[in-house]
PDB file of C-alpha atoms in Angstrom:
ATOM      1  CA  LYS A 273      19.269 147.595 168.844  1.00 81.00           C
ATOM      2  CA  GLN A 274      19.737 147.701 165.231  1.00 85.00           C
ATOM      3  CA  GLU A 275      17.630 147.159 163.133  1.00 90.00           C
ATOM      4  CA  VAL A 276      17.576 144.753 159.142  1.00 94.00           C
ATOM      5  CA  THR A 277      15.224 145.192 156.658  1.00 95.00           C
ATOM      6  CA  GLN A 278      15.692 143.709 153.167  1.00 96.00           C
ATOM      7  CA  ILE A 279      12.946 143.127 150.723  1.00 92.00           C
ATOM      8  CA  PRO A 280      11.885 141.342 148.285  1.00 92.00           C
ATOM      9  CA  ALA A 281      12.524 138.036 150.639  1.00 93.00           C
ATOM     10  CA  ALA A 282      12.329 136.599 147.535  1.00 95.00           C
ATOM     11  CA  LEU A 283      12.806 137.155 143.614  1.00 95.00           C
ATOM     12  CA  SER A 284      12.264 135.178 140.086  1.00 96.00           C
ATOM     13  CA  VAL A 285      13.958 137.180 136.818  1.00 96.00           C
ATOM     14  CA  PRO A 286      14.422 135.924 133.362  1.00 97.00           C
ATOM     15  CA  GLU A 287      17.864 136.578 132.427  1.00 97.00           C
ATOM     16  CA  GLY A 288      18.803 139.523 131.146  1.00 97.00           C
ATOM     17  CA  GLU A 289      17.094 141.985 133.638  1.00 97.00           C
ATOM     18  CA  ASN A 290      17.668 145.029 135.336  1.00 97.00           C
ATOM     19  CA  LEU A 291      17.340 144.464 138.992  1.00 95.00           C
ATOM     20  CA  VAL A 292      17.430 145.845 142.525  1.00 96.00           C
ATOM     21  CA  LEU A 293      17.037 144.604 145.911  1.00 97.00           C
ATOM     22  CA  ASN A 294      16.704 146.867 149.193  1.00 97.00           C
ATOM     23  CA  CYS A 295      17.875 146.499 152.572  1.00 97.00           C
ATOM     24  CA  SER A 296      17.207 149.728 155.486  1.00 97.00           C
ATOM     25  CA  PHE A 297      17.802 149.805 158.702  1.00 96.00           C
ATOM     26  CA  THR A 298      17.253 151.837 161.839  1.00 94.00           C
ATOM     27  CA  ASP A 299      19.771 153.789 163.350  1.00 89.00           C
ATOM     28  CA  SER A 300      21.660 156.235 160.801  1.00 87.00           C
ATOM     29  CA  ALA A 301      25.158 156.158 162.588  1.00 87.00           C
ATOM     30  CA  ILE A 302      26.543 153.534 160.450  1.00 89.00           C
ATOM     31  CA  TYR A 303      29.828 152.890 160.358  1.00 87.00           C
ATOM     32  CA  ASN A 304      29.580 151.124 156.729  1.00 90.00           C
ATOM     33  CA  LEU A 305      27.922 148.749 155.085  1.00 93.00           C
ATOM     34  CA  GLN A 306      27.950 145.687 153.469  1.00 93.00           C
ATOM     35  CA  TRP A 307      26.562 143.344 150.808  1.00 95.00           C
ATOM     36  CA  PHE A 308      27.167 139.879 150.392  1.00 94.00           C
ATOM     37  CA  ARG A 309      25.720 137.177 148.056  1.00 95.00           C
ATOM     38  CA  GLN A 310      25.369 133.580 149.666  1.00 93.00           C
ATOM     39  CA  ASP A 311      24.670 129.920 147.701  1.00 91.00           C
ATOM     40  CA  PRO A 312      22.959 127.807 149.281  1.00 84.00           C
ATOM     41  CA  GLY A 313      25.863 125.804 152.028  1.00 77.00           C
ATOM     42  CA  LYS A 314      28.218 127.681 151.587  1.00 80.00           C
ATOM     43  CA  GLY A 315      29.120 130.960 153.388  1.00 83.00           C
ATOM     44  CA  LEU A 316      29.635 134.073 152.065  1.00 89.00           C
ATOM     45  CA  THR A 317      31.450 136.156 149.654  1.00 91.00           C
ATOM     46  CA  SER A 318      31.557 139.932 149.636  1.00 90.00           C
ATOM     47  CA  LEU A 319      30.399 142.309 146.873  1.00 94.00           C
ATOM     48  CA  LEU A 320      30.671 145.714 147.887  1.00 94.00           C
ATOM     49  CA  LEU A 321      31.954 147.175 150.928  1.00 91.00           C
ATOM     50  CA  ILE A 322      30.550 151.261 151.270  1.00 92.00           C
ATOM     51  CA  GLN A 323      31.657 153.975 154.208  1.00 90.00           C
ATOM     52  CA  SER A 324      29.404 156.043 155.712  1.00 89.00           C
ATOM     53  CA  SER A 325      31.249 158.267 154.191  1.00 90.00           C
ATOM     54  CA  GLN A 326      30.553 157.176 150.720  1.00 92.00           C
ATOM     55  CA  ARG A 327      27.127 156.938 148.611  1.00 94.00           C
ATOM     56  CA  GLU A 328      28.138 154.438 145.821  1.00 95.00           C
ATOM     57  CA  GLN A 329      30.478 151.278 145.283  1.00 95.00           C
ATOM     58  CA  THR A 330      30.680 150.253 141.903  1.00 96.00           C
ATOM     59  CA  SER A 331      31.525 146.206 140.957  1.00 95.00           C
ATOM     60  CA  GLY A 332      31.207 145.134 137.688  1.00 96.00           C
ATOM     61  CA  ARG A 333      27.089 144.888 137.153  1.00 97.00           C
ATOM     62  CA  LEU A 334      26.747 145.467 140.631  1.00 97.00           C
ATOM     63  CA  ASN A 335      26.554 149.555 141.994  1.00 97.00           C
ATOM     64  CA  ALA A 336      25.365 149.116 145.619  1.00 97.00           C
ATOM     65  CA  SER A 337      23.971 153.373 147.112  1.00 97.00           C
ATOM     66  CA  LEU A 338      23.783 154.138 150.569  1.00 96.00           C
ATOM     67  CA  ASP A 339      21.047 157.070 151.641  1.00 95.00           C
ATOM     68  CA  LYS A 340      22.660 157.471 155.556  1.00 92.00           C
ATOM     69  CA  SER A 341      20.337 159.765 156.142  1.00 91.00           C
ATOM     70  CA  SER A 342      16.790 157.750 155.130  1.00 94.00           C
ATOM     71  CA  GLY A 343      18.421 154.299 156.803  1.00 95.00           C
ATOM     72  CA  ARG A 344      18.324 153.091 152.679  1.00 96.00           C
ATOM     73  CA  SER A 345      20.846 150.816 150.305  1.00 97.00           C
ATOM     74  CA  THR A 346      20.235 149.250 147.517  1.00 97.00           C
ATOM     75  CA  LEU A 347      21.912 146.561 145.300  1.00 97.00           C
ATOM     76  CA  TYR A 348      21.310 146.887 141.284  1.00 97.00           C
ATOM     77  CA  ILE A 349      22.354 144.800 139.281  1.00 97.00           C
ATOM     78  CA  ALA A 350      22.655 145.179 134.945  1.00 98.00           C
ATOM     79  CA  ALA A 351      22.057 142.367 133.207  1.00 97.00           C
ATOM     80  CA  SER A 352      21.175 139.331 135.369  1.00 97.00           C
ATOM     81  CA  GLN A 353      22.824 136.245 134.581  1.00 97.00           C
ATOM     82  CA  PRO A 354      21.799 132.740 135.815  1.00 97.00           C
ATOM     83  CA  GLY A 355      24.905 132.629 137.952  1.00 96.00           C
ATOM     84  CA  ASP A 356      23.666 135.713 140.354  1.00 97.00           C
ATOM     85  CA  SER A 357      21.161 133.142 141.232  1.00 97.00           C
ATOM     86  CA  ALA A 358      21.859 133.280 145.005  1.00 97.00           C
ATOM     87  CA  THR A 359      20.841 135.301 148.301  1.00 96.00           C
ATOM     88  CA  TYR A 360      22.108 138.593 148.856  1.00 97.00           C
ATOM     89  CA  LEU A 361      22.724 140.002 152.341  1.00 96.00           C
ATOM     90  CA  CYS A 362      23.075 143.635 153.604  1.00 95.00           C
ATOM     91  CA  ALA A 363      25.502 144.102 156.222  1.00 93.00           C
ATOM     92  CA  VAL A 364      25.836 147.569 158.693  1.00 93.00           C
ATOM     93  CA  ARG A 365      28.924 147.592 161.175  1.00 88.00           C
ATOM     94  CA  LEU A 366      28.520 150.830 163.784  1.00 84.00           C
ATOM     95  CA  THR A 367      30.054 151.726 167.060  1.00 78.00           C
ATOM     96  CA  SER A 368      27.868 150.865 170.037  1.00 76.00           C
ATOM     97  CA  GLY A 369      28.509 151.146 173.832  1.00 76.00           C
ATOM     98  CA  GLY A 370      32.420 151.507 173.120  1.00 73.00           C
ATOM     99  CA  TYR A 371      32.090 147.891 171.261  1.00 77.00           C
ATOM    100  CA  GLN A 372      31.139 147.283 167.874  1.00 78.00           C
ATOM    101  CA  LYS A 373      28.594 145.124 166.355  1.00 84.00           C
ATOM    102  CA  VAL A 374      27.287 143.789 163.232  1.00 87.00           C
ATOM    103  CA  THR A 375      24.060 143.428 162.614  1.00 90.00           C
ATOM    104  CA  PHE A 376      22.952 141.321 159.547  1.00 93.00           C
ATOM    105  CA  GLY A 377      18.818 141.785 157.190  1.00 94.00           C
ATOM    106  CA  ILE A 378      17.927 138.590 156.674  1.00 93.00           C
ATOM    107  CA  GLY A 379      18.641 138.405 153.291  1.00 95.00           C
ATOM    108  CA  THR A 380      16.370 137.948 149.373  1.00 96.00           C
ATOM    109  CA  LYS A 381      16.080 135.349 147.626  1.00 96.00           C
ATOM    110  CA  LEU A 382      17.521 135.621 143.026  1.00 97.00           C
ATOM    111  CA  GLN A 383      16.131 133.133 141.469  1.00 97.00           C
ATOM    112  CA  VAL A 384      17.199 134.213 137.637  1.00 97.00           C
ATOM    113  CA  ILE A 385      15.545 131.747 135.467  1.00 97.00           C
ATOM    114  CA  PRO A 386      18.071 131.501 131.528  1.00 95.00           C
TER     115      PRO A 386
ATOM    116  CA  GLY B 103      46.420 132.855 149.118  1.00 54.00           C
ATOM    117  CA  ALA B 104      44.632 130.362 151.593  1.00 80.00           C
ATOM    118  CA  GLY B 105      40.806 131.843 152.316  1.00 91.00           C
ATOM    119  CA  VAL B 106      38.835 131.544 155.887  1.00 94.00           C
ATOM    120  CA  SER B 107      39.003 127.364 156.401  1.00 95.00           C
ATOM    121  CA  GLN B 108      36.260 126.081 159.233  1.00 96.00           C
ATOM    122  CA  SER B 109      36.153 122.931 160.526  1.00 96.00           C
ATOM    123  CA  PRO B 110      34.673 120.655 160.939  1.00 97.00           C
ATOM    124  CA  SER B 111      32.003 120.665 157.403  1.00 95.00           C
ATOM    125  CA  ASN B 112      29.660 119.788 159.599  1.00 96.00           C
ATOM    126  CA  LYS B 113      28.955 117.987 162.662  1.00 97.00           C
ATOM    127  CA  VAL B 114      25.616 115.532 164.392  1.00 97.00           C
ATOM    128  CA  THR B 115      25.618 115.070 167.911  1.00 97.00           C
ATOM    129  CA  GLU B 116      23.479 113.938 170.836  1.00 97.00           C
ATOM    130  CA  LYS B 117      21.017 116.788 173.115  1.00 97.00           C
ATOM    131  CA  GLY B 118      23.510 117.089 176.598  1.00 97.00           C
ATOM    132  CA  LYS B 119      26.796 117.485 174.723  1.00 97.00           C
ATOM    133  CA  ASP B 120      30.155 119.223 174.280  1.00 98.00           C
ATOM    134  CA  VAL B 121      31.899 120.478 171.055  1.00 98.00           C
ATOM    135  CA  GLU B 122      33.995 122.716 169.795  1.00 98.00           C
ATOM    136  CA  LEU B 123      33.763 124.162 166.301  1.00 98.00           C
ATOM    137  CA  ARG B 124      37.704 125.569 164.777  1.00 97.00           C
ATOM    138  CA  CYS B 125      37.969 128.463 162.795  1.00 97.00           C
ATOM    139  CA  ASP B 126      41.582 129.221 160.664  1.00 96.00           C
ATOM    140  CA  PRO B 127      41.382 132.561 159.689  1.00 95.00           C
ATOM    141  CA  ILE B 128      43.547 134.050 156.530  1.00 94.00           C
ATOM    142  CA  SER B 129      46.712 134.457 157.697  1.00 92.00           C
ATOM    143  CA  GLY B 130      47.591 138.557 159.366  1.00 90.00           C
ATOM    144  CA  HIS B 131      44.301 139.043 159.944  1.00 92.00           C
ATOM    145  CA  THR B 132      44.062 139.997 163.680  1.00 91.00           C
ATOM    146  CA  ALA B 133      40.003 140.408 163.790  1.00 91.00           C
ATOM    147  CA  LEU B 134      38.193 137.723 163.953  1.00 94.00           C
ATOM    148  CA  TYR B 135      34.455 137.352 164.163  1.00 93.00           C
ATOM    149  CA  TRP B 136      32.396 134.666 165.421  1.00 96.00           C
ATOM    150  CA  TYR B 137      28.039 134.416 163.552  1.00 95.00           C
ATOM    151  CA  ARG B 138      24.809 131.638 163.790  1.00 95.00           C
ATOM    152  CA  GLN B 139      22.642 131.691 161.054  1.00 92.00           C
ATOM    153  CA  SER B 140      19.912 129.725 162.492  1.00 89.00           C
ATOM    154  CA  LEU B 141      16.854 128.344 159.695  1.00 82.00           C
ATOM    155  CA  GLY B 142      15.284 130.435 158.067  1.00 76.00           C
ATOM    156  CA  GLN B 143      17.151 133.690 160.280  1.00 79.00           C
ATOM    157  CA  GLY B 144      19.396 136.092 159.435  1.00 80.00           C
ATOM    158  CA  LEU B 145      23.217 136.130 161.249  1.00 89.00           C
ATOM    159  CA  GLU B 146      23.614 136.809 164.293  1.00 91.00           C
ATOM    160  CA  PHE B 147      26.047 138.571 165.569  1.00 90.00           C
ATOM    161  CA  LEU B 148      28.304 136.444 168.044  1.00 94.00           C
ATOM    162  CA  ILE B 149      31.418 137.698 169.014  1.00 92.00           C
ATOM    163  CA  TYR B 150      34.683 139.113 167.693  1.00 91.00           C
ATOM    164  CA  PHE B 151      38.097 138.910 168.657  1.00 91.00           C
ATOM    165  CA  GLN B 152      40.621 141.733 167.812  1.00 88.00           C
ATOM    166  CA  GLY B 153      44.141 139.782 168.581  1.00 86.00           C
ATOM    167  CA  ASN B 154      43.178 137.235 171.505  1.00 87.00           C
ATOM    168  CA  SER B 155      40.773 139.370 173.155  1.00 87.00           C
ATOM    169  CA  ALA B 156      36.753 139.112 173.024  1.00 85.00           C
ATOM    170  CA  PRO B 157      36.123 142.024 174.908  1.00 80.00           C
ATOM    171  CA  ASP B 158      32.416 142.374 173.989  1.00 83.00           C
ATOM    172  CA  LYS B 159      30.516 138.322 174.817  1.00 85.00           C
ATOM    173  CA  SER B 160      27.293 139.788 175.354  1.00 86.00           C
ATOM    174  CA  GLY B 161      26.417 138.112 172.059  1.00 89.00           C
ATOM    175  CA  LEU B 162      26.821 134.635 173.792  1.00 92.00           C
ATOM    176  CA  PRO B 163      22.882 133.555 173.822  1.00 92.00           C
ATOM    177  CA  SER B 164      23.837 131.306 177.018  1.00 93.00           C
ATOM    178  CA  ASP B 165      26.983 130.370 179.991  1.00 94.00           C
ATOM    179  CA  ARG B 166      26.921 127.307 177.384  1.00 97.00           C
ATOM    180  CA  PHE B 167      28.389 129.854 174.889  1.00 97.00           C
ATOM    181  CA  SER B 168      32.549 130.089 175.475  1.00 95.00           C
ATOM    182  CA  ALA B 169      35.048 131.291 172.326  1.00 96.00           C
ATOM    183  CA  GLU B 170      39.177 131.691 173.208  1.00 94.00           C
ATOM    184  CA  ARG B 171      41.887 132.256 170.715  1.00 94.00           C
ATOM    185  CA  THR B 172      45.293 131.635 170.295  1.00 86.00           C
ATOM    186  CA  GLY B 173      48.850 132.590 169.795  1.00 85.00           C
ATOM    187  CA  GLY B 174      45.926 136.288 167.643  1.00 82.00           C
ATOM    188  CA  SER B 175      44.984 133.052 165.177  1.00 91.00           C
ATOM    189  CA  VAL B 176      43.289 129.937 165.458  1.00 95.00           C
ATOM    190  CA  SER B 177      39.785 130.222 167.952  1.00 96.00           C
ATOM    191  CA  THR B 178      37.243 127.819 168.745  1.00 97.00           C
ATOM    192  CA  LEU B 179      33.543 128.387 169.735  1.00 97.00           C
ATOM    193  CA  THR B 180      32.971 125.737 171.917  1.00 97.00           C
ATOM    194  CA  ILE B 181      29.680 124.978 173.245  1.00 97.00           C
ATOM    195  CA  GLN B 182      29.042 123.202 176.291  1.00 98.00           C
ATOM    196  CA  ARG B 183      25.952 120.743 176.858  1.00 97.00           C
ATOM    197  CA  THR B 184      24.089 121.342 173.629  1.00 97.00           C
ATOM    198  CA  GLN B 185      21.087 121.796 173.212  1.00 97.00           C
ATOM    199  CA  GLN B 186      19.075 121.210 170.388  1.00 95.00           C
ATOM    200  CA  GLU B 187      18.247 124.976 169.703  1.00 94.00           C
ATOM    201  CA  ASP B 188      21.666 125.183 169.238  1.00 96.00           C
ATOM    202  CA  SER B 189      21.338 123.619 165.528  1.00 96.00           C
ATOM    203  CA  ALA B 190      22.180 126.192 163.546  1.00 96.00           C
ATOM    204  CA  VAL B 191      25.308 127.472 160.423  1.00 95.00           C
ATOM    205  CA  TYR B 192      28.198 128.692 162.420  1.00 97.00           C
ATOM    206  CA  LEU B 193      30.253 131.403 160.890  1.00 95.00           C
ATOM    207  CA  CYS B 194      33.583 133.152 161.046  1.00 95.00           C
ATOM    208  CA  ALA B 195      34.646 135.795 159.731  1.00 94.00           C
ATOM    209  CA  SER B 196      38.085 137.901 159.704  1.00 93.00           C
ATOM    210  CA  SER B 197      39.601 140.908 158.924  1.00 91.00           C
ATOM    211  CA  LEU B 198      42.966 142.485 158.070  1.00 90.00           C
ATOM    212  CA  ALA B 199      42.290 144.607 161.687  1.00 82.00           C
ATOM    213  CA  PHE B 200      39.981 145.680 164.051  1.00 72.00           C
ATOM    214  CA  SER B 201      38.503 148.577 162.119  1.00 73.00           C
ATOM    215  CA  LEU B 202      35.544 148.528 161.189  1.00 69.00           C
ATOM    216  CA  SER B 203      37.119 149.749 157.488  1.00 71.00           C
ATOM    217  CA  TYR B 204      38.284 146.986 156.696  1.00 80.00           C
ATOM    218  CA  GLU B 205      35.755 143.933 154.657  1.00 83.00           C
ATOM    219  CA  GLN B 206      34.710 140.712 156.299  1.00 87.00           C
ATOM    220  CA  TYR B 207      36.129 136.902 154.909  1.00 90.00           C
ATOM    221  CA  PHE B 208      33.326 134.459 155.587  1.00 91.00           C
ATOM    222  CA  GLY B 209      34.629 130.397 156.155  1.00 93.00           C
ATOM    223  CA  PRO B 210      31.770 127.859 154.532  1.00 92.00           C
ATOM    224  CA  GLY B 211      30.087 127.743 157.761  1.00 94.00           C
ATOM    225  CA  THR B 212      30.588 124.462 160.528  1.00 96.00           C
ATOM    226  CA  ARG B 213      26.577 122.913 160.099  1.00 95.00           C
ATOM    227  CA  LEU B 214      26.073 122.041 163.175  1.00 97.00           C
ATOM    228  CA  THR B 215      22.716 119.469 164.629  1.00 97.00           C
ATOM    229  CA  VAL B 216      22.031 118.885 168.194  1.00 97.00           C
ATOM    230  CA  THR B 217      19.492 115.752 168.469  1.00 96.00           C
TER     231      THR B 217
END
């Protein structure tokens, strides 16, 4: 059974700092990995989607890397801003028994202090 | 364009009652997914639809849970004889097609509280 772990569970940084969020998964036979942010009381917003054949994706101040063989992904946030405060979730997708499966981590709660 | 919408946004119900949660996917999206997010837990994948068909129901927590989708659009998740452990946020997502390559777009969720 696929398990997804996110470290740290919570992180508090001063504004302007660069930071790294970690995601690890136990079954490396994933199809892709997606990073999301979730604001309190709201749904998920997709940030970056990395296909299994890719090693990284970039969008603005965000960069996500994927090392499929070691079961790890990192989300790098440059020059953090208070508006980045949210919970960040990673999710891996694969097929199992011919069916699509999606497994999420519990998330990293980020607070950027002005 | 309009995103994924869910209704109601909040639902409080008494233990033992049935509830229906609704999801309107993005227009043209053929794949639809239901998740449950309990307090302090990660998102739990419940079921997905490819068109109107749900090929794998094994993620549903119990036989009190059922889901249907008609016309390749709106989906409803029904919970019969609700229990307190059913209290959670139920999230719906859609993607352009069933293929794993496509991103999922999430709705705001329905917060269900069973008293």
